[in-house]
Short mmCIF file of C-alpha atoms in Angstrom, two decimals:
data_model
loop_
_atom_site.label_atom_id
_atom_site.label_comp_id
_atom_site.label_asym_id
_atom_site.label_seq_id
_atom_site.Cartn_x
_atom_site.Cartn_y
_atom_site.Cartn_z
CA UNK A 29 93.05 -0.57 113.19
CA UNK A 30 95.16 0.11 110.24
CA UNK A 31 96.01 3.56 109.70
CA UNK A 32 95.64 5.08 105.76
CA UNK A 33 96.78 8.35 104.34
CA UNK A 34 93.60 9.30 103.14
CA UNK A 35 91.58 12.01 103.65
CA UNK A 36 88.56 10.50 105.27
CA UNK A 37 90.82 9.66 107.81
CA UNK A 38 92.66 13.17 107.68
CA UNK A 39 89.17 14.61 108.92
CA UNK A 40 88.33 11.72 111.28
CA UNK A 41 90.58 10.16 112.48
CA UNK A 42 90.60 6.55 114.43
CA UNK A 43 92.54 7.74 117.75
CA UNK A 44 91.79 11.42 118.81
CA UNK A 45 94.11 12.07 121.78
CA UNK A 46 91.83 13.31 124.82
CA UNK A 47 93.59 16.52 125.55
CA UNK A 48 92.70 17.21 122.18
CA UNK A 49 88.87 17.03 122.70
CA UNK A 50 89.05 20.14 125.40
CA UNK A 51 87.31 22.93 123.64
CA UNK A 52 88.92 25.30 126.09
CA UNK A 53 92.28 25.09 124.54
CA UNK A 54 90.92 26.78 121.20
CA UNK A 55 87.86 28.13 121.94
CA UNK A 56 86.58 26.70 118.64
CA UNK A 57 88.34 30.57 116.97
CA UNK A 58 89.70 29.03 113.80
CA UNK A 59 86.99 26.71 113.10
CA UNK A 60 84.21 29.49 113.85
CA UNK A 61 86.32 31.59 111.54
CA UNK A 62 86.14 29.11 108.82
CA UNK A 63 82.04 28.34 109.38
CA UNK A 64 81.91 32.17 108.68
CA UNK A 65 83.48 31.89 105.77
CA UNK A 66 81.30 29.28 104.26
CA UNK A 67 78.61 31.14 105.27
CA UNK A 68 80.24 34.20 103.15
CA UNK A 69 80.74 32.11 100.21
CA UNK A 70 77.55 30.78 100.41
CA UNK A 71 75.44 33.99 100.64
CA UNK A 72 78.26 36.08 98.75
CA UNK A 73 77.52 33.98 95.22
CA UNK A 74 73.77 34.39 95.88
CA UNK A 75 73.67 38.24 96.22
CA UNK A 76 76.05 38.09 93.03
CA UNK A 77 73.32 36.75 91.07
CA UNK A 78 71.14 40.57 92.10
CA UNK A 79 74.41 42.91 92.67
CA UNK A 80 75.51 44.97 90.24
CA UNK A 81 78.42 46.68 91.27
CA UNK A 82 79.04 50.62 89.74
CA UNK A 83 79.00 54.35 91.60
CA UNK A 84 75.36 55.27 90.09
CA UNK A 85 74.34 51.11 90.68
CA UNK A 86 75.94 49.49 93.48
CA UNK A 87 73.83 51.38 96.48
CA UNK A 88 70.15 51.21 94.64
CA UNK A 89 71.56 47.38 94.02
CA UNK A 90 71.92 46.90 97.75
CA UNK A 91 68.34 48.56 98.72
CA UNK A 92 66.17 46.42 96.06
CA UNK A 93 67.97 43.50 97.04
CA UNK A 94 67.70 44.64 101.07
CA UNK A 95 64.21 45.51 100.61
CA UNK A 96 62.46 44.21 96.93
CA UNK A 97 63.67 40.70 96.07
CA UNK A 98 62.13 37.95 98.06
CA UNK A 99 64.43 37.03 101.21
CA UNK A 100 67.20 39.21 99.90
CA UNK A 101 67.09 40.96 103.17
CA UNK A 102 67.75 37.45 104.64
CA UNK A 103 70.74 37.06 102.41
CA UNK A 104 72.71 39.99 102.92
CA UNK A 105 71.84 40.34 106.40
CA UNK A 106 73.64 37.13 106.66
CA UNK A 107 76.42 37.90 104.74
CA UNK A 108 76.90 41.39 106.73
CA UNK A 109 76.73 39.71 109.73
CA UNK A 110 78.91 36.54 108.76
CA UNK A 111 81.36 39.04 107.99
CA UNK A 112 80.94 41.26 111.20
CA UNK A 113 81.68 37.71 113.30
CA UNK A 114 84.67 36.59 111.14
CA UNK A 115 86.65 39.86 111.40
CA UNK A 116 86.27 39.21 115.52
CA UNK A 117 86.76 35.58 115.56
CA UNK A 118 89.80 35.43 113.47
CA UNK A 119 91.16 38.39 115.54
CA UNK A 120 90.29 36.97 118.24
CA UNK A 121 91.88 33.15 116.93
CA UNK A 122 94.61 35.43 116.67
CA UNK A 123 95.03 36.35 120.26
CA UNK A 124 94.15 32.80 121.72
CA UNK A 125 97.48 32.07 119.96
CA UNK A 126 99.32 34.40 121.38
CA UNK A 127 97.60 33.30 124.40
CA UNK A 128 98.62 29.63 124.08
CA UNK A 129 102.12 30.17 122.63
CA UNK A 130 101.33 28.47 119.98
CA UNK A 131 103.06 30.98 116.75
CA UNK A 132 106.60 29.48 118.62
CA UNK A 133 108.53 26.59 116.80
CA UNK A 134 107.60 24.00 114.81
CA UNK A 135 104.57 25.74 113.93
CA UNK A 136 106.01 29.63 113.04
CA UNK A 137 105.10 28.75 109.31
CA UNK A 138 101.77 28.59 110.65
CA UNK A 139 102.06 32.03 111.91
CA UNK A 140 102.95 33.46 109.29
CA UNK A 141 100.22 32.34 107.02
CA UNK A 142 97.62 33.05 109.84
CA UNK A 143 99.13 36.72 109.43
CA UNK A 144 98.60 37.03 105.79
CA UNK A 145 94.93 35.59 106.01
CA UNK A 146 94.26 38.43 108.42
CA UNK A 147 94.90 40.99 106.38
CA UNK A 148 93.46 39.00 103.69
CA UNK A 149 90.04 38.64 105.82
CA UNK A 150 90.20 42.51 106.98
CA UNK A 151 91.01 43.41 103.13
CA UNK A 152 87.88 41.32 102.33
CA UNK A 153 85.96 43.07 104.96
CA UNK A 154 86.59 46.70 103.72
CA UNK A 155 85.94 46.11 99.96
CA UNK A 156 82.95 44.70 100.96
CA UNK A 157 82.29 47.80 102.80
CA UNK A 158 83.07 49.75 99.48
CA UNK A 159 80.95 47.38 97.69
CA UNK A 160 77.51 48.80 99.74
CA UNK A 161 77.97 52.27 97.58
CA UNK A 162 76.66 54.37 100.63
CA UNK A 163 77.95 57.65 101.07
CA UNK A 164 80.44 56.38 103.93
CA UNK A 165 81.83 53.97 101.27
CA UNK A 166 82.78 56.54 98.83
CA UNK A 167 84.59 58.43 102.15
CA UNK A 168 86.28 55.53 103.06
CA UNK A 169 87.26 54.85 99.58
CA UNK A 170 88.55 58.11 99.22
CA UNK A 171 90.64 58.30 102.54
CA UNK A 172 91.90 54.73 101.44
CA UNK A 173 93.29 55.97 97.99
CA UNK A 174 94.79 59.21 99.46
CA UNK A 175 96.81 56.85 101.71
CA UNK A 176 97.91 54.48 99.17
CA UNK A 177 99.00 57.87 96.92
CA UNK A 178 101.51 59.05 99.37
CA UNK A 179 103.27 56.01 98.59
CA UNK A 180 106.25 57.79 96.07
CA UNK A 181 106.23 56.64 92.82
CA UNK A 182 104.07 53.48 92.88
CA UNK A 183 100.84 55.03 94.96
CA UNK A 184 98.56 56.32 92.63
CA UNK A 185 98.75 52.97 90.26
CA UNK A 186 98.59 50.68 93.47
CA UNK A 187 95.66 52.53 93.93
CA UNK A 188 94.62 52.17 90.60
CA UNK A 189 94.58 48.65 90.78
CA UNK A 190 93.08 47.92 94.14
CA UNK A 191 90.17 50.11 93.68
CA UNK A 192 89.46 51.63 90.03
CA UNK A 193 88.24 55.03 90.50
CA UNK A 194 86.07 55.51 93.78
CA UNK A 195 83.86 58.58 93.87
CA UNK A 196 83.68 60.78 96.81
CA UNK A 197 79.85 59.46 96.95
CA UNK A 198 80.29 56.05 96.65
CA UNK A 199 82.89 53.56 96.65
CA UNK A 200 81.21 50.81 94.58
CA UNK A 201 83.75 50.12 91.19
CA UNK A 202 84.14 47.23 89.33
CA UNK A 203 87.39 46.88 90.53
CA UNK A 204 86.80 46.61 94.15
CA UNK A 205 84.10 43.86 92.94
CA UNK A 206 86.45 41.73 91.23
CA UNK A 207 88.93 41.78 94.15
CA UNK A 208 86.29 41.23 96.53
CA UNK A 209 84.21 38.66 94.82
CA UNK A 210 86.90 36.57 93.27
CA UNK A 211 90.37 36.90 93.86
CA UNK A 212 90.68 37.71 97.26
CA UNK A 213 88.15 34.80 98.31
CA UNK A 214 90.05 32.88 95.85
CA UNK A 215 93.60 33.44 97.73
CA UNK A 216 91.90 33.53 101.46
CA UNK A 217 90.43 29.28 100.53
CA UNK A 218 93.36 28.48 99.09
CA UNK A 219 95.70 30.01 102.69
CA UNK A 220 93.05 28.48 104.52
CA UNK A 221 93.53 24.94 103.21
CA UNK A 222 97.26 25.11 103.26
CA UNK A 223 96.80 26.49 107.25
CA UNK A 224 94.35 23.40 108.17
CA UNK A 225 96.78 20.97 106.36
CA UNK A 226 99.53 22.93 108.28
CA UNK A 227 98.42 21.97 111.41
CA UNK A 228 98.41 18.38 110.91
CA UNK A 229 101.72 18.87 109.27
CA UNK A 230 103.25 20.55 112.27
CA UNK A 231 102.39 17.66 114.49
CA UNK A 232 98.26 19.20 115.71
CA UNK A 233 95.62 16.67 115.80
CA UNK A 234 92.93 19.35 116.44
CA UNK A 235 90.87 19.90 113.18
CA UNK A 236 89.99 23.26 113.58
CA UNK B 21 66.23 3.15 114.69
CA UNK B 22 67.03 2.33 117.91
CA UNK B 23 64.26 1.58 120.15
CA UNK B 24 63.84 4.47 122.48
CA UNK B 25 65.10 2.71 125.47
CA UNK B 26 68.43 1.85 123.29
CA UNK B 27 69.05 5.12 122.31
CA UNK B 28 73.08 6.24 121.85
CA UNK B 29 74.28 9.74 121.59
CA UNK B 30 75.27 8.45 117.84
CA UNK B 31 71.85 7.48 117.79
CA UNK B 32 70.70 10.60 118.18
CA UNK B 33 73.41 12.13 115.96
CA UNK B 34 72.61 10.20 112.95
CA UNK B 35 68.67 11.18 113.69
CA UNK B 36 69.82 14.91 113.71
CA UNK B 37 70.80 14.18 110.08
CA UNK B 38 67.10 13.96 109.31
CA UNK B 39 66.82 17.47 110.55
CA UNK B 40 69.49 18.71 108.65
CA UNK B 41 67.94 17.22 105.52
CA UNK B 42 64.95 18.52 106.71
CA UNK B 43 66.16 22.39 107.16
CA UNK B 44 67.90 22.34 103.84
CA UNK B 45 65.31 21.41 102.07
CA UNK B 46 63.27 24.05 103.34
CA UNK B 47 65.76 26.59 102.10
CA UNK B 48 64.50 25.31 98.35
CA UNK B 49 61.90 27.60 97.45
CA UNK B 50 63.12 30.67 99.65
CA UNK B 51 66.04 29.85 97.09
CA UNK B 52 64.03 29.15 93.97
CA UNK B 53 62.30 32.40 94.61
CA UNK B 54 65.06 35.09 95.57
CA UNK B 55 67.04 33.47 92.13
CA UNK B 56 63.99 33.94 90.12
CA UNK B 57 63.09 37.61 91.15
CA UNK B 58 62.92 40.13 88.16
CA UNK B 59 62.10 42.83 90.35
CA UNK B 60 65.91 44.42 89.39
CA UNK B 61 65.19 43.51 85.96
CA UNK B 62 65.80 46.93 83.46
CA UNK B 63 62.07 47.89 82.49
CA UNK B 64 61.13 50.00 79.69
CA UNK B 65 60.15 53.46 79.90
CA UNK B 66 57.13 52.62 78.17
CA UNK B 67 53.99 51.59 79.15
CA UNK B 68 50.93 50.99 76.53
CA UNK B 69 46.81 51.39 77.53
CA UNK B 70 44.39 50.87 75.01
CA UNK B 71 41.18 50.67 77.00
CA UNK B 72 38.74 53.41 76.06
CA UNK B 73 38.31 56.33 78.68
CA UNK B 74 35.76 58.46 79.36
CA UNK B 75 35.06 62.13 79.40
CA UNK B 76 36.21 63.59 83.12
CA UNK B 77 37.02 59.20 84.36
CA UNK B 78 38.35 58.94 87.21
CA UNK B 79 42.11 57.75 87.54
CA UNK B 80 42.47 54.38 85.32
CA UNK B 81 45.43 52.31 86.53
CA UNK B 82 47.40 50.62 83.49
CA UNK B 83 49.79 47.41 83.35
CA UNK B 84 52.38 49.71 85.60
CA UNK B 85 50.83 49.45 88.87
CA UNK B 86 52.50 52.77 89.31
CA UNK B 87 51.26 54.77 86.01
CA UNK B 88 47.85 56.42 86.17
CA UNK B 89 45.86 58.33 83.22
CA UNK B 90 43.05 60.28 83.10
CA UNK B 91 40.88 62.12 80.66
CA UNK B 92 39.29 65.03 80.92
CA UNK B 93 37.42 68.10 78.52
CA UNK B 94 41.53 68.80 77.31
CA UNK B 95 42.81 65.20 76.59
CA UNK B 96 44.14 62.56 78.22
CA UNK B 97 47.43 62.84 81.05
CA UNK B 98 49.40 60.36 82.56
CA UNK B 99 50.88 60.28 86.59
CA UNK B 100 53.51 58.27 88.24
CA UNK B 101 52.36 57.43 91.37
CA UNK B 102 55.88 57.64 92.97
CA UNK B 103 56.21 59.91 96.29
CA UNK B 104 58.12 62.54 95.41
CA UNK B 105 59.50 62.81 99.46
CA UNK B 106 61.11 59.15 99.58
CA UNK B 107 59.95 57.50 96.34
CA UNK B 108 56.98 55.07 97.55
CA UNK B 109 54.18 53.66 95.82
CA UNK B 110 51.29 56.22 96.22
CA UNK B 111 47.49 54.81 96.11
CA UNK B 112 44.82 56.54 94.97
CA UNK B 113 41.69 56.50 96.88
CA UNK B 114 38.76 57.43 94.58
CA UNK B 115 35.73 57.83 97.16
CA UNK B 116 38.28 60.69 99.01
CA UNK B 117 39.49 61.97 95.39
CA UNK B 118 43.04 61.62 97.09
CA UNK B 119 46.08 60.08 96.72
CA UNK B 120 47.64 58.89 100.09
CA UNK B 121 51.13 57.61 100.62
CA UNK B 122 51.45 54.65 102.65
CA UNK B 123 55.06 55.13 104.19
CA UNK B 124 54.81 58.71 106.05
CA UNK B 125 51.33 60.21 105.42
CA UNK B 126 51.36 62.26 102.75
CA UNK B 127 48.42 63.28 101.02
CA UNK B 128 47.57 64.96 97.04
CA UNK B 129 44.61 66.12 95.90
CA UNK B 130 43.20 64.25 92.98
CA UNK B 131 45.48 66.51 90.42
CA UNK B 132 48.95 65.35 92.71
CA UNK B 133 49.61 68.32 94.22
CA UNK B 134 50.87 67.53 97.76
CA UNK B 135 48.14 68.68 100.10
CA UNK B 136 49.73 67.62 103.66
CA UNK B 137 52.63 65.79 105.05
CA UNK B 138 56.33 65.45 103.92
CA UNK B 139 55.84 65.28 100.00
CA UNK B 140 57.41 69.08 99.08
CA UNK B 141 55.99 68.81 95.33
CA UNK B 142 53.57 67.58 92.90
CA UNK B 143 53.72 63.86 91.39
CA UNK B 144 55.14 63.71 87.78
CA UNK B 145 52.96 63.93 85.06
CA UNK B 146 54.59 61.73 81.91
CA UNK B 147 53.82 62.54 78.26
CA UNK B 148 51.18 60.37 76.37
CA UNK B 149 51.43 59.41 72.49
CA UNK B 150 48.32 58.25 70.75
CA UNK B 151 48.79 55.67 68.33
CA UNK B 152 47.09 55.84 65.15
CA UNK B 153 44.94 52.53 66.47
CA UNK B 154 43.76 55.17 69.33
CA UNK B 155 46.02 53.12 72.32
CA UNK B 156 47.92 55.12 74.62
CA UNK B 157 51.47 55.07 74.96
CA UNK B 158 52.64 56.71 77.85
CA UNK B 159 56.69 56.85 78.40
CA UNK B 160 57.54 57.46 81.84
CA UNK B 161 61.10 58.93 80.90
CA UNK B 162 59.83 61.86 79.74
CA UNK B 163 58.01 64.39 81.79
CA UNK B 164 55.58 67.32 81.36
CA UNK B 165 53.96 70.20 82.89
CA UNK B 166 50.68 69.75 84.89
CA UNK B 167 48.61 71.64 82.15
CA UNK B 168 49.72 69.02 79.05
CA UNK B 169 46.85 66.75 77.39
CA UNK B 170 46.81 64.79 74.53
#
């Protein structure tokens, strides 16, 4: 069978080695990791459309969706949760390479990325923590922009731009939404595609 | 289809699409409904009744499921029906002249004055505007003392 570049064949491909069909070796991390994020995409956009993001707005926000719109529970419950399991599966991705020596030549590129879309994911995972406006939010927020401000010079405007103004009361701002909702998923698909293709790239037949 | 005795494990794959299909679709009206909520939606303060009322009536509901008024020898007043302890939806039972709230048991008399459980104070009574056609207009921003009739 002729082989084409294409990118049918990219996700199925005609000869699949059978070491590579053992799901011991990877444990399925990665690809869980990515169904997770789907799943956060997915459910993100749809509690967009009843969020409203704001210190005096974001928590009553999160209770009518939780408790008055119809299967909003549903929603966010699975976006919590999706998010819970991605934070452990991509740390736990992470060890399994460790495990496996696989961060060692050619693939240290691969690494590296895999590095920056953890903090990516765990940066994704606290503003979305912000984003519930509970009082524990507006603490975390708080401790968060004290840290960045002992930074000399640059602190208090890094904080600035990572998370507006949190109150002590909640740290729901329209800041942390935007970073959240847009431009960190943004960054974190755009990683993840490069770190799929990578893999290929680096001489993996393993999709996930 | 394969006939059952022929069945492959791609057979049975490719039938597991049909599920699939199947599950998805069912997610269309869950969808359809949680998109078309307007429970969030902003609401206006201001809720309008323009049924006649008796003379010492009982407790007439009005297009707020929550917003109650009442007439008696004074003039007509207008309740919120909101717990004051966690902010439920509090029903008024007219054969017990009560109001009872559903989520933990507490119970006002029939002016809203808590009478037992974890409510510490009285429902909000709302200020009421009669319009020169003799409608109510009751706006639930602004609130009064127990004694105020219009």
């Amino acid at each position: 069978m002729k082989e084409q570049k294409n990118f049918v064949n990219h996700i199925r491909p005609g000869v699949v080695p059978s070491r590579a069909l053992s799901v011991l070796y990877t444990f399925c991390l990665g690809g869980l990791s990515f169904l997770a994020f789907v799943v956060l995409g997915v459910t993100g956009l749809l509690l967009m459309f009843h969020y409203q993001p704001g210190e005096s707005n974001g928590y009553d926000s999160i209770l009518t969706i939780a408790s008055v719109i119809p299967y909003g529970g549903v929603i966010r419950n699975l976006h919590y949760w999706a998010g819970q399991l991605m934070v452990i599966t991509v740390n736990l991705h992470m060890l399994r390479v460790v495990w496996t020596r696989s961060y060692k030549p050619p693939k240290q590129l691969n690494w590296l990325v895999g590095v920056a879309l953890l903090i990516l994911i765990l940066f994704l995972d606290f503003t979305g923590y912000l984003l519930i406006g509970s009082q524990e939010s507006g603490a975390a927020a708080t401790v968060a922009v004290n840290i960045l401000g002992l930074i000399p010079g640059m602190g208090t405007g890094l904080a600035q731009i990572l998370f507006g103004e949190p109150s002590a009361l909640s740290g729901s701002t329209l800041v942390v939404y935007v970073w959240h909702c847009v431009a960190l998923p943004m960054v974190a698909l755009l990683l993840q595609l490069y770190h799929f293709w990578r893999i290929r790239r680096d001489g993996g037949v393993r999709p996930l | 289809m394969p006939k059952q005795q022929d069945w492959t494990r791609r057979g049975v794959l490719r039938l597991a699409w049909v599920g699939v299909v199947a599950a998805s679709a069912l997610t269309i009206e869950p969808l359809v409904q949680y998109l078309t909520s307007k429970e969030d939606r902003l609401q206006s303060p201001l809720v309008a009744y323009n049924k006649p009322i008796d003379i010492n009536s009982d407790w007439q509901n009005t297009a707020n499921a929550r917003v109650w008024v009442k007439r008696d020898s004074f003039g007509v007043m207008a309740l919120v029906a909101t717990c004051t302890h966690l902010g439920c939806e509090v029903h008024y039972h007219p054969e017990k002249k009560q109001w009872l709230c559903p989520c933990h048991g507490s119970i006002y008399d029939i002016e809203g004055r808590p009478v037992s459980g974890p409510a510490p104070k009285a429902m909000p009574r709302v200020a009421v505007e009669r319009k020169p056609d003799s409608s109510l207009m009751i706006n639930t921003a602004k609130q009064v003392g127990m004694g105020t009739r219009v």
